PDB file of C-alpha atoms in Angstrom:
ATOM      1  CA  GLY A   1      88.472 138.045 135.682  1.00 48.00           C
ATOM      2  CA  GLN A   2      90.245 141.152 136.888  1.00 58.00           C
ATOM      3  CA  ASN A   3      93.089 142.415 134.703  1.00 90.00           C
ATOM      4  CA  ILE A   4      94.292 144.893 137.271  1.00 95.00           C
ATOM      5  CA  ASP A   5      96.623 143.826 140.062  1.00 96.00           C
ATOM      6  CA  GLN A   6      97.983 145.324 143.237  1.00 97.00           C
ATOM      7  CA  PRO A   7      99.517 143.760 146.358  1.00 97.00           C
ATOM      8  CA  THR A   8      97.056 142.529 148.934  1.00 96.00           C
ATOM      9  CA  GLU A   9      98.778 143.978 151.974  1.00 97.00           C
ATOM     10  CA  MET A  10     101.783 146.125 152.873  1.00 98.00           C
ATOM     11  CA  THR A  11     103.297 147.215 156.176  1.00 97.00           C
ATOM     12  CA  ALA A  12     105.280 150.388 156.798  1.00 97.00           C
ATOM     13  CA  THR A  13     106.557 152.461 159.686  1.00 97.00           C
ATOM     14  CA  GLU A  14     105.229 155.812 160.825  1.00 97.00           C
ATOM     15  CA  GLY A  15     107.277 158.621 159.268  1.00 97.00           C
ATOM     16  CA  ALA A  16     108.595 156.437 156.446  1.00 97.00           C
ATOM     17  CA  ILE A  17     107.795 156.290 152.719  1.00 97.00           C
ATOM     18  CA  VAL A  18     105.811 153.541 151.000  1.00 98.00           C
ATOM     19  CA  GLN A  19     105.122 152.823 147.331  1.00 98.00           C
ATOM     20  CA  ILE A  20     102.040 150.860 146.293  1.00 98.00           C
ATOM     21  CA  ASN A  21     102.220 149.428 142.789  1.00 98.00           C
ATOM     22  CA  CYS A  22      99.402 148.719 140.375  1.00 98.00           C
ATOM     23  CA  THR A  23      99.565 146.983 137.002  1.00 97.00           C
ATOM     24  CA  TYR A  24      96.793 146.691 134.466  1.00 97.00           C
ATOM     25  CA  GLN A  25      96.025 145.430 130.977  1.00 95.00           C
ATOM     26  CA  THR A  26      93.422 147.060 128.784  1.00 92.00           C
ATOM     27  CA  SER A  27      92.915 148.007 125.162  1.00 88.00           C
ATOM     28  CA  GLY A  28      90.953 151.157 125.993  1.00 89.00           C
ATOM     29  CA  PHE A  29      92.318 153.536 128.591  1.00 91.00           C
ATOM     30  CA  ASN A  30      90.999 156.850 129.871  1.00 89.00           C
ATOM     31  CA  GLY A  31      93.020 157.368 133.005  1.00 92.00           C
ATOM     32  CA  LEU A  32      94.131 155.756 136.245  1.00 95.00           C
ATOM     33  CA  PHE A  33      92.599 156.618 139.610  1.00 95.00           C
ATOM     34  CA  TRP A  34      93.724 156.029 143.181  1.00 96.00           C
ATOM     35  CA  TYR A  35      91.218 155.977 146.023  1.00 96.00           C
ATOM     36  CA  GLN A  36      91.654 155.601 149.781  1.00 97.00           C
ATOM     37  CA  GLN A  37      89.188 153.535 151.775  1.00 95.00           C
ATOM     38  CA  HIS A  38      89.158 153.300 155.556  1.00 94.00           C
ATOM     39  CA  ALA A  39      87.564 150.216 157.054  1.00 90.00           C
ATOM     40  CA  GLY A  40      83.787 150.405 156.930  1.00 86.00           C
ATOM     41  CA  GLU A  41      83.786 153.633 154.938  1.00 89.00           C
ATOM     42  CA  ALA A  42      83.329 154.553 151.286  1.00 90.00           C
ATOM     43  CA  PRO A  43      86.310 155.177 148.976  1.00 93.00           C
ATOM     44  CA  THR A  44      87.549 158.747 148.664  1.00 92.00           C
ATOM     45  CA  PHE A  45      89.360 160.135 145.628  1.00 91.00           C
ATOM     46  CA  LEU A  46      93.119 160.651 145.900  1.00 94.00           C
ATOM     47  CA  SER A  47      94.537 161.127 142.418  1.00 93.00           C
ATOM     48  CA  TYR A  48      94.055 160.817 138.669  1.00 92.00           C
ATOM     49  CA  ASN A  49      96.696 160.271 135.965  1.00 94.00           C
ATOM     50  CA  VAL A  50      95.962 160.196 132.269  1.00 92.00           C
ATOM     51  CA  LEU A  51      99.398 161.195 130.929  1.00 93.00           C
ATOM     52  CA  ASP A  52     102.725 159.578 131.732  1.00 96.00           C
ATOM     53  CA  GLY A  53     104.608 161.009 134.653  1.00 96.00           C
ATOM     54  CA  LEU A  54     104.357 161.960 138.261  1.00 96.00           C
ATOM     55  CA  GLU A  55     101.535 163.955 139.842  1.00 93.00           C
ATOM     56  CA  GLU A  56     102.353 165.328 143.288  1.00 93.00           C
ATOM     57  CA  LYS A  57      99.737 166.368 145.812  1.00 89.00           C
ATOM     58  CA  GLY A  58     101.122 167.055 149.254  1.00 93.00           C
ATOM     59  CA  ARG A  59     102.360 163.882 150.926  1.00 96.00           C
ATOM     60  CA  PHE A  60     100.848 161.746 148.163  1.00 96.00           C
ATOM     61  CA  SER A  61     102.190 161.330 144.615  1.00 97.00           C
ATOM     62  CA  SER A  62     100.977 159.121 141.789  1.00 97.00           C
ATOM     63  CA  PHE A  63     102.930 157.929 138.763  1.00 98.00           C
ATOM     64  CA  LEU A  64     101.745 156.471 135.470  1.00 97.00           C
ATOM     65  CA  SER A  65     103.452 154.674 132.594  1.00 97.00           C
ATOM     66  CA  ARG A  66     100.883 153.889 129.929  1.00 95.00           C
ATOM     67  CA  SER A  67     103.264 151.842 127.787  1.00 95.00           C
ATOM     68  CA  LYS A  68     104.023 149.561 130.735  1.00 96.00           C
ATOM     69  CA  GLY A  69     100.491 149.470 132.124  1.00 96.00           C
ATOM     70  CA  TYR A  70     101.909 150.522 135.465  1.00 97.00           C
ATOM     71  CA  SER A  71     101.125 153.022 138.171  1.00 98.00           C
ATOM     72  CA  TYR A  72     102.244 153.611 141.696  1.00 98.00           C
ATOM     73  CA  LEU A  73     101.030 155.632 144.653  1.00 98.00           C
ATOM     74  CA  LEU A  74     103.778 157.077 146.830  1.00 98.00           C
ATOM     75  CA  LEU A  75     102.983 158.082 150.383  1.00 97.00           C
ATOM     76  CA  LYS A  76     105.561 160.132 152.295  1.00 97.00           C
ATOM     77  CA  GLU A  77     105.892 160.983 155.988  1.00 97.00           C
ATOM     78  CA  LEU A  78     103.464 158.248 156.874  1.00 97.00           C
ATOM     79  CA  GLN A  79     100.984 158.922 159.651  1.00 97.00           C
ATOM     80  CA  MET A  80      98.919 156.413 161.597  1.00 97.00           C
ATOM     81  CA  LYS A  81      95.774 157.784 159.963  1.00 96.00           C
ATOM     82  CA  ASP A  82      97.122 156.594 156.597  1.00 97.00           C
ATOM     83  CA  SER A  83      96.284 153.038 157.631  1.00 97.00           C
ATOM     84  CA  ALA A  84      93.620 152.139 155.065  1.00 97.00           C
ATOM     85  CA  SER A  85      93.069 150.247 151.845  1.00 97.00           C
ATOM     86  CA  TYR A  86      94.314 151.912 148.670  1.00 98.00           C
ATOM     87  CA  LEU A  87      92.392 151.074 145.517  1.00 97.00           C
ATOM     88  CA  CYS A  88      93.633 151.631 141.991  1.00 97.00           C
ATOM     89  CA  ALA A  89      91.179 151.701 139.126  1.00 95.00           C
ATOM     90  CA  TYR A  90      91.503 152.403 135.418  1.00 94.00           C
ATOM     91  CA  MET A  91      88.810 153.963 133.290  1.00 89.00           C
ATOM     92  CA  ASP A  92      88.111 151.848 130.226  1.00 87.00           C
ATOM     93  CA  SER A  93      86.947 152.835 126.758  1.00 84.00           C
ATOM     94  CA  ASN A  94      83.330 152.921 127.985  1.00 79.00           C
ATOM     95  CA  TYR A  95      84.356 155.368 130.720  1.00 77.00           C
ATOM     96  CA  GLN A  96      83.703 152.769 133.401  1.00 83.00           C
ATOM     97  CA  LEU A  97      86.057 152.287 136.315  1.00 88.00           C
ATOM     98  CA  ILE A  98      87.630 148.832 136.602  1.00 91.00           C
ATOM     99  CA  TRP A  99      88.838 148.363 140.155  1.00 94.00           C
ATOM    100  CA  GLY A 100      91.663 146.449 141.746  1.00 95.00           C
ATOM    101  CA  ALA A 101      90.997 144.547 144.954  1.00 94.00           C
ATOM    102  CA  GLY A 102      92.850 147.120 147.019  1.00 96.00           C
ATOM    103  CA  THR A 103      96.069 147.134 149.033  1.00 97.00           C
ATOM    104  CA  LYS A 104      95.648 147.127 152.790  1.00 97.00           C
ATOM    105  CA  LEU A 105      98.335 149.390 154.253  1.00 98.00           C
ATOM    106  CA  ILE A 106      99.262 148.811 157.882  1.00 97.00           C
ATOM    107  CA  ILE A 107     101.249 151.556 159.601  1.00 97.00           C
ATOM    108  CA  LYS A 108     103.288 150.612 162.667  1.00 95.00           C
ATOM    109  CA  PRO A 109     104.591 153.127 165.209  1.00 93.00           C
TER     110      PRO A 109
ATOM    111  CA  ASP B   1      75.714 168.572 153.511  1.00 55.00           C
ATOM    112  CA  THR B   2      76.167 168.464 149.740  1.00 73.00           C
ATOM    113  CA  GLY B   3      77.772 165.013 149.490  1.00 91.00           C
ATOM    114  CA  VAL B   4      76.270 161.781 148.202  1.00 94.00           C
ATOM    115  CA  SER B   5      73.785 160.274 150.622  1.00 95.00           C
ATOM    116  CA  GLN B   6      72.388 156.766 150.815  1.00 96.00           C
ATOM    117  CA  ASP B   7      69.497 155.326 152.741  1.00 96.00           C
ATOM    118  CA  PRO B   8      69.327 153.106 154.683  1.00 96.00           C
ATOM    119  CA  ARG B   9      72.861 152.703 156.013  1.00 94.00           C
ATOM    120  CA  HIS B  10      72.153 149.156 157.173  1.00 95.00           C
ATOM    121  CA  LYS B  11      69.534 146.639 156.145  1.00 96.00           C
ATOM    122  CA  ILE B  12      68.965 143.177 157.557  1.00 96.00           C
ATOM    123  CA  THR B  13      66.449 141.027 155.738  1.00 97.00           C
ATOM    124  CA  LYS B  14      65.390 137.428 155.425  1.00 97.00           C
ATOM    125  CA  ARG B  15      66.133 135.416 152.330  1.00 97.00           C
ATOM    126  CA  GLY B  16      63.409 135.808 149.732  1.00 97.00           C
ATOM    127  CA  GLN B  17      62.390 139.313 150.743  1.00 97.00           C
ATOM    128  CA  ASN B  18      62.649 142.366 148.483  1.00 97.00           C
ATOM    129  CA  VAL B  19      64.759 145.363 149.456  1.00 98.00           C
ATOM    130  CA  THR B  20      65.105 148.854 148.000  1.00 98.00           C
ATOM    131  CA  PHE B  21      67.951 151.297 148.513  1.00 97.00           C
ATOM    132  CA  ARG B  22      68.017 154.994 147.728  1.00 97.00           C
ATOM    133  CA  CYS B  23      70.874 157.220 146.591  1.00 97.00           C
ATOM    134  CA  ASP B  24      70.849 161.009 146.411  1.00 96.00           C
ATOM    135  CA  PRO B  25      73.821 162.222 144.342  1.00 95.00           C
ATOM    136  CA  ILE B  26      75.540 165.586 144.463  1.00 93.00           C
ATOM    137  CA  SER B  27      72.990 167.879 142.866  1.00 90.00           C
ATOM    138  CA  GLU B  28      74.989 169.094 139.877  1.00 86.00           C
ATOM    139  CA  HIS B  29      76.340 165.636 138.986  1.00 90.00           C
ATOM    140  CA  ASN B  30      74.672 164.025 136.000  1.00 89.00           C
ATOM    141  CA  ARG B  31      76.348 160.609 136.277  1.00 92.00           C
ATOM    142  CA  LEU B  32      75.343 158.088 138.904  1.00 94.00           C
ATOM    143  CA  TYR B  33      76.858 154.657 139.538  1.00 94.00           C
ATOM    144  CA  TRP B  34      75.908 151.670 141.650  1.00 95.00           C
ATOM    145  CA  TYR B  35      78.583 149.283 142.899  1.00 95.00           C
ATOM    146  CA  ARG B  36      78.676 146.257 145.164  1.00 95.00           C
ATOM    147  CA  GLN B  37      81.649 145.613 147.419  1.00 94.00           C
ATOM    148  CA  THR B  38      82.499 142.588 149.539  1.00 92.00           C
ATOM    149  CA  LEU B  39      85.196 142.393 152.176  1.00 88.00           C
ATOM    150  CA  GLY B  40      88.714 142.533 150.770  1.00 87.00           C
ATOM    151  CA  GLN B  41      87.590 143.341 147.247  1.00 90.00           C
ATOM    152  CA  GLY B  42      87.333 146.474 145.188  1.00 92.00           C
ATOM    153  CA  PRO B  43      83.955 147.847 144.141  1.00 93.00           C
ATOM    154  CA  GLU B  44      82.163 145.747 141.518  1.00 91.00           C
ATOM    155  CA  PHE B  45      80.289 147.760 138.892  1.00 90.00           C
ATOM    156  CA  LEU B  46      76.538 147.145 138.751  1.00 93.00           C
ATOM    157  CA  THR B  47      75.007 149.893 136.652  1.00 93.00           C
ATOM    158  CA  TYR B  48      75.408 153.483 135.493  1.00 90.00           C
ATOM    159  CA  PHE B  49      73.081 156.382 134.668  1.00 92.00           C
ATOM    160  CA  GLN B  50      73.673 159.494 132.623  1.00 90.00           C
ATOM    161  CA  ASN B  51      70.865 161.734 133.844  1.00 89.00           C
ATOM    162  CA  GLU B  52      67.764 159.497 133.752  1.00 88.00           C
ATOM    163  CA  ALA B  53      69.096 157.101 131.120  1.00 88.00           C
ATOM    164  CA  GLN B  54      70.526 153.778 132.264  1.00 88.00           C
ATOM    165  CA  LEU B  55      73.495 153.414 129.911  1.00 85.00           C
ATOM    166  CA  GLU B  56      75.300 150.360 131.220  1.00 82.00           C
ATOM    167  CA  LYS B  57      74.326 147.341 133.225  1.00 83.00           C
ATOM    168  CA  SER B  58      76.753 144.677 134.322  1.00 85.00           C
ATOM    169  CA  ARG B  59      76.056 141.222 132.973  1.00 79.00           C
ATOM    170  CA  LEU B  60      76.723 140.082 136.516  1.00 72.00           C
ATOM    171  CA  LEU B  61      73.493 141.822 137.464  1.00 77.00           C
ATOM    172  CA  SER B  62      70.768 139.195 137.490  1.00 81.00           C
ATOM    173  CA  ASP B  63      67.167 139.968 136.640  1.00 89.00           C
ATOM    174  CA  ARG B  64      66.482 140.182 140.378  1.00 93.00           C
ATOM    175  CA  PHE B  65      68.267 143.545 140.374  1.00 94.00           C
ATOM    176  CA  SER B  66      66.723 146.684 138.945  1.00 93.00           C
ATOM    177  CA  ALA B  67      67.685 150.323 139.199  1.00 95.00           C
ATOM    178  CA  GLU B  68      65.906 153.524 138.306  1.00 94.00           C
ATOM    179  CA  ARG B  69      66.668 157.202 138.189  1.00 94.00           C
ATOM    180  CA  PRO B  70      63.299 158.573 137.160  1.00 89.00           C
ATOM    181  CA  LYS B  71      63.977 162.303 137.111  1.00 86.00           C
ATOM    182  CA  GLY B  72      67.714 162.261 136.698  1.00 85.00           C
ATOM    183  CA  SER B  73      68.219 163.079 140.369  1.00 91.00           C
ATOM    184  CA  PHE B  74      67.943 160.373 143.045  1.00 95.00           C
ATOM    185  CA  SER B  75      68.195 156.708 142.180  1.00 97.00           C
ATOM    186  CA  THR B  76      66.821 153.495 143.653  1.00 97.00           C
ATOM    187  CA  LEU B  77      68.267 149.988 143.526  1.00 97.00           C
ATOM    188  CA  GLU B  78      65.857 147.129 144.166  1.00 96.00           C
ATOM    189  CA  ILE B  79      66.797 143.533 144.832  1.00 96.00           C
ATOM    190  CA  GLN B  80      63.972 141.031 144.569  1.00 96.00           C
ATOM    191  CA  ARG B  81      63.922 137.611 146.253  1.00 96.00           C
ATOM    192  CA  THR B  82      67.148 138.278 148.110  1.00 97.00           C
ATOM    193  CA  GLU B  83      69.706 135.513 148.516  1.00 95.00           C
ATOM    194  CA  GLN B  84      72.454 135.135 151.108  1.00 95.00           C
ATOM    195  CA  GLY B  85      75.001 135.844 148.381  1.00 94.00           C
ATOM    196  CA  ASP B  86      73.541 139.320 148.003  1.00 95.00           C
ATOM    197  CA  SER B  87      74.998 140.287 151.389  1.00 96.00           C
ATOM    198  CA  ALA B  88      77.468 143.086 150.661  1.00 95.00           C
ATOM    199  CA  MET B  89      78.008 146.825 150.841  1.00 95.00           C
ATOM    200  CA  TYR B  90      76.096 148.625 148.089  1.00 96.00           C
ATOM    201  CA  LEU B  91      77.835 151.844 147.111  1.00 96.00           C
ATOM    202  CA  CYS B  92      76.473 154.717 145.100  1.00 96.00           C
ATOM    203  CA  ALA B  93      78.733 157.286 143.454  1.00 95.00           C
ATOM    204  CA  SER B  94      78.132 160.361 141.373  1.00 94.00           C
ATOM    205  CA  SER B  95      80.386 162.321 139.056  1.00 91.00           C
ATOM    206  CA  PRO B  96      80.162 165.557 137.127  1.00 86.00           C
ATOM    207  CA  GLY B  97      81.551 164.238 133.859  1.00 76.00           C
ATOM    208  CA  GLY B  98      84.283 166.261 132.207  1.00 71.00           C
ATOM    209  CA  ASP B  99      87.983 165.594 131.857  1.00 63.00           C
ATOM    210  CA  ILE B 100      88.737 164.020 135.217  1.00 66.00           C
ATOM    211  CA  ASP B 101      85.291 162.742 136.183  1.00 71.00           C
ATOM    212  CA  ASP B 102      86.341 161.512 139.613  1.00 83.00           C
ATOM    213  CA  GLN B 103      83.574 159.722 141.404  1.00 89.00           C
ATOM    214  CA  PHE B 104      82.254 160.805 144.784  1.00 92.00           C
ATOM    215  CA  PHE B 105      80.971 157.948 146.873  1.00 93.00           C
ATOM    216  CA  GLY B 106      78.152 157.803 149.365  1.00 94.00           C
ATOM    217  CA  PRO B 107      78.564 156.035 152.705  1.00 93.00           C
ATOM    218  CA  GLY B 108      77.033 152.841 151.360  1.00 94.00           C
ATOM    219  CA  THR B 109      74.210 150.560 152.429  1.00 96.00           C
ATOM    220  CA  ARG B 110      75.321 147.387 154.162  1.00 95.00           C
ATOM    221  CA  LEU B 111      72.929 144.545 153.334  1.00 97.00           C
ATOM    222  CA  THR B 112      72.797 141.377 155.403  1.00 96.00           C
ATOM    223  CA  VAL B 113      70.582 138.571 154.141  1.00 97.00           C
ATOM    224  CA  LEU B 114      69.826 135.957 156.781  1.00 95.00           C
TER     225      LEU B 114
END
């Protein structure tokens, strides 16, 4: 079964901030990815963390703690177009991506 | 357009028929991946190529599934004797390798088996 977990669904308000958490368990680790996927479309790359800490990229930031097996994606100044599923995935020792089921983010005006 | 392309975008077939999908990766990318995704789930790894060599194949992939990348460029995924459970979105992704190796996805082929 999957050893990577993230909430199924979250709701937030336009203009607000939301944090999507992801936890994982693996013996081999080569980085943590976040992807955005709009309904009916393919995933698109958002961020990559391989070292502990926060990576900031515009309105989106991603954090990693390798010792805790934990990452989060932080979205600021939410816009309606941010309504999508957010997928976290870790790269294992074989350099394959192991994907979470995704968090569906609903933005309300 | 220099992104990943997939053909066809949609395929409807009857149970028991064979189907073949094509993926054209970004030209300078040497890694190519096939995934399957069902509604509300993340992508499920199927197989992976480094140039023309098929390096990994999921044990979830039955012998009805086969993939090729004959010249290290485009790839095909064939499903023989399709079953209703094969209905899903089939995604192809390519990556350049290197330190980050983020994967670029194609638009997917949505398969419906009746």
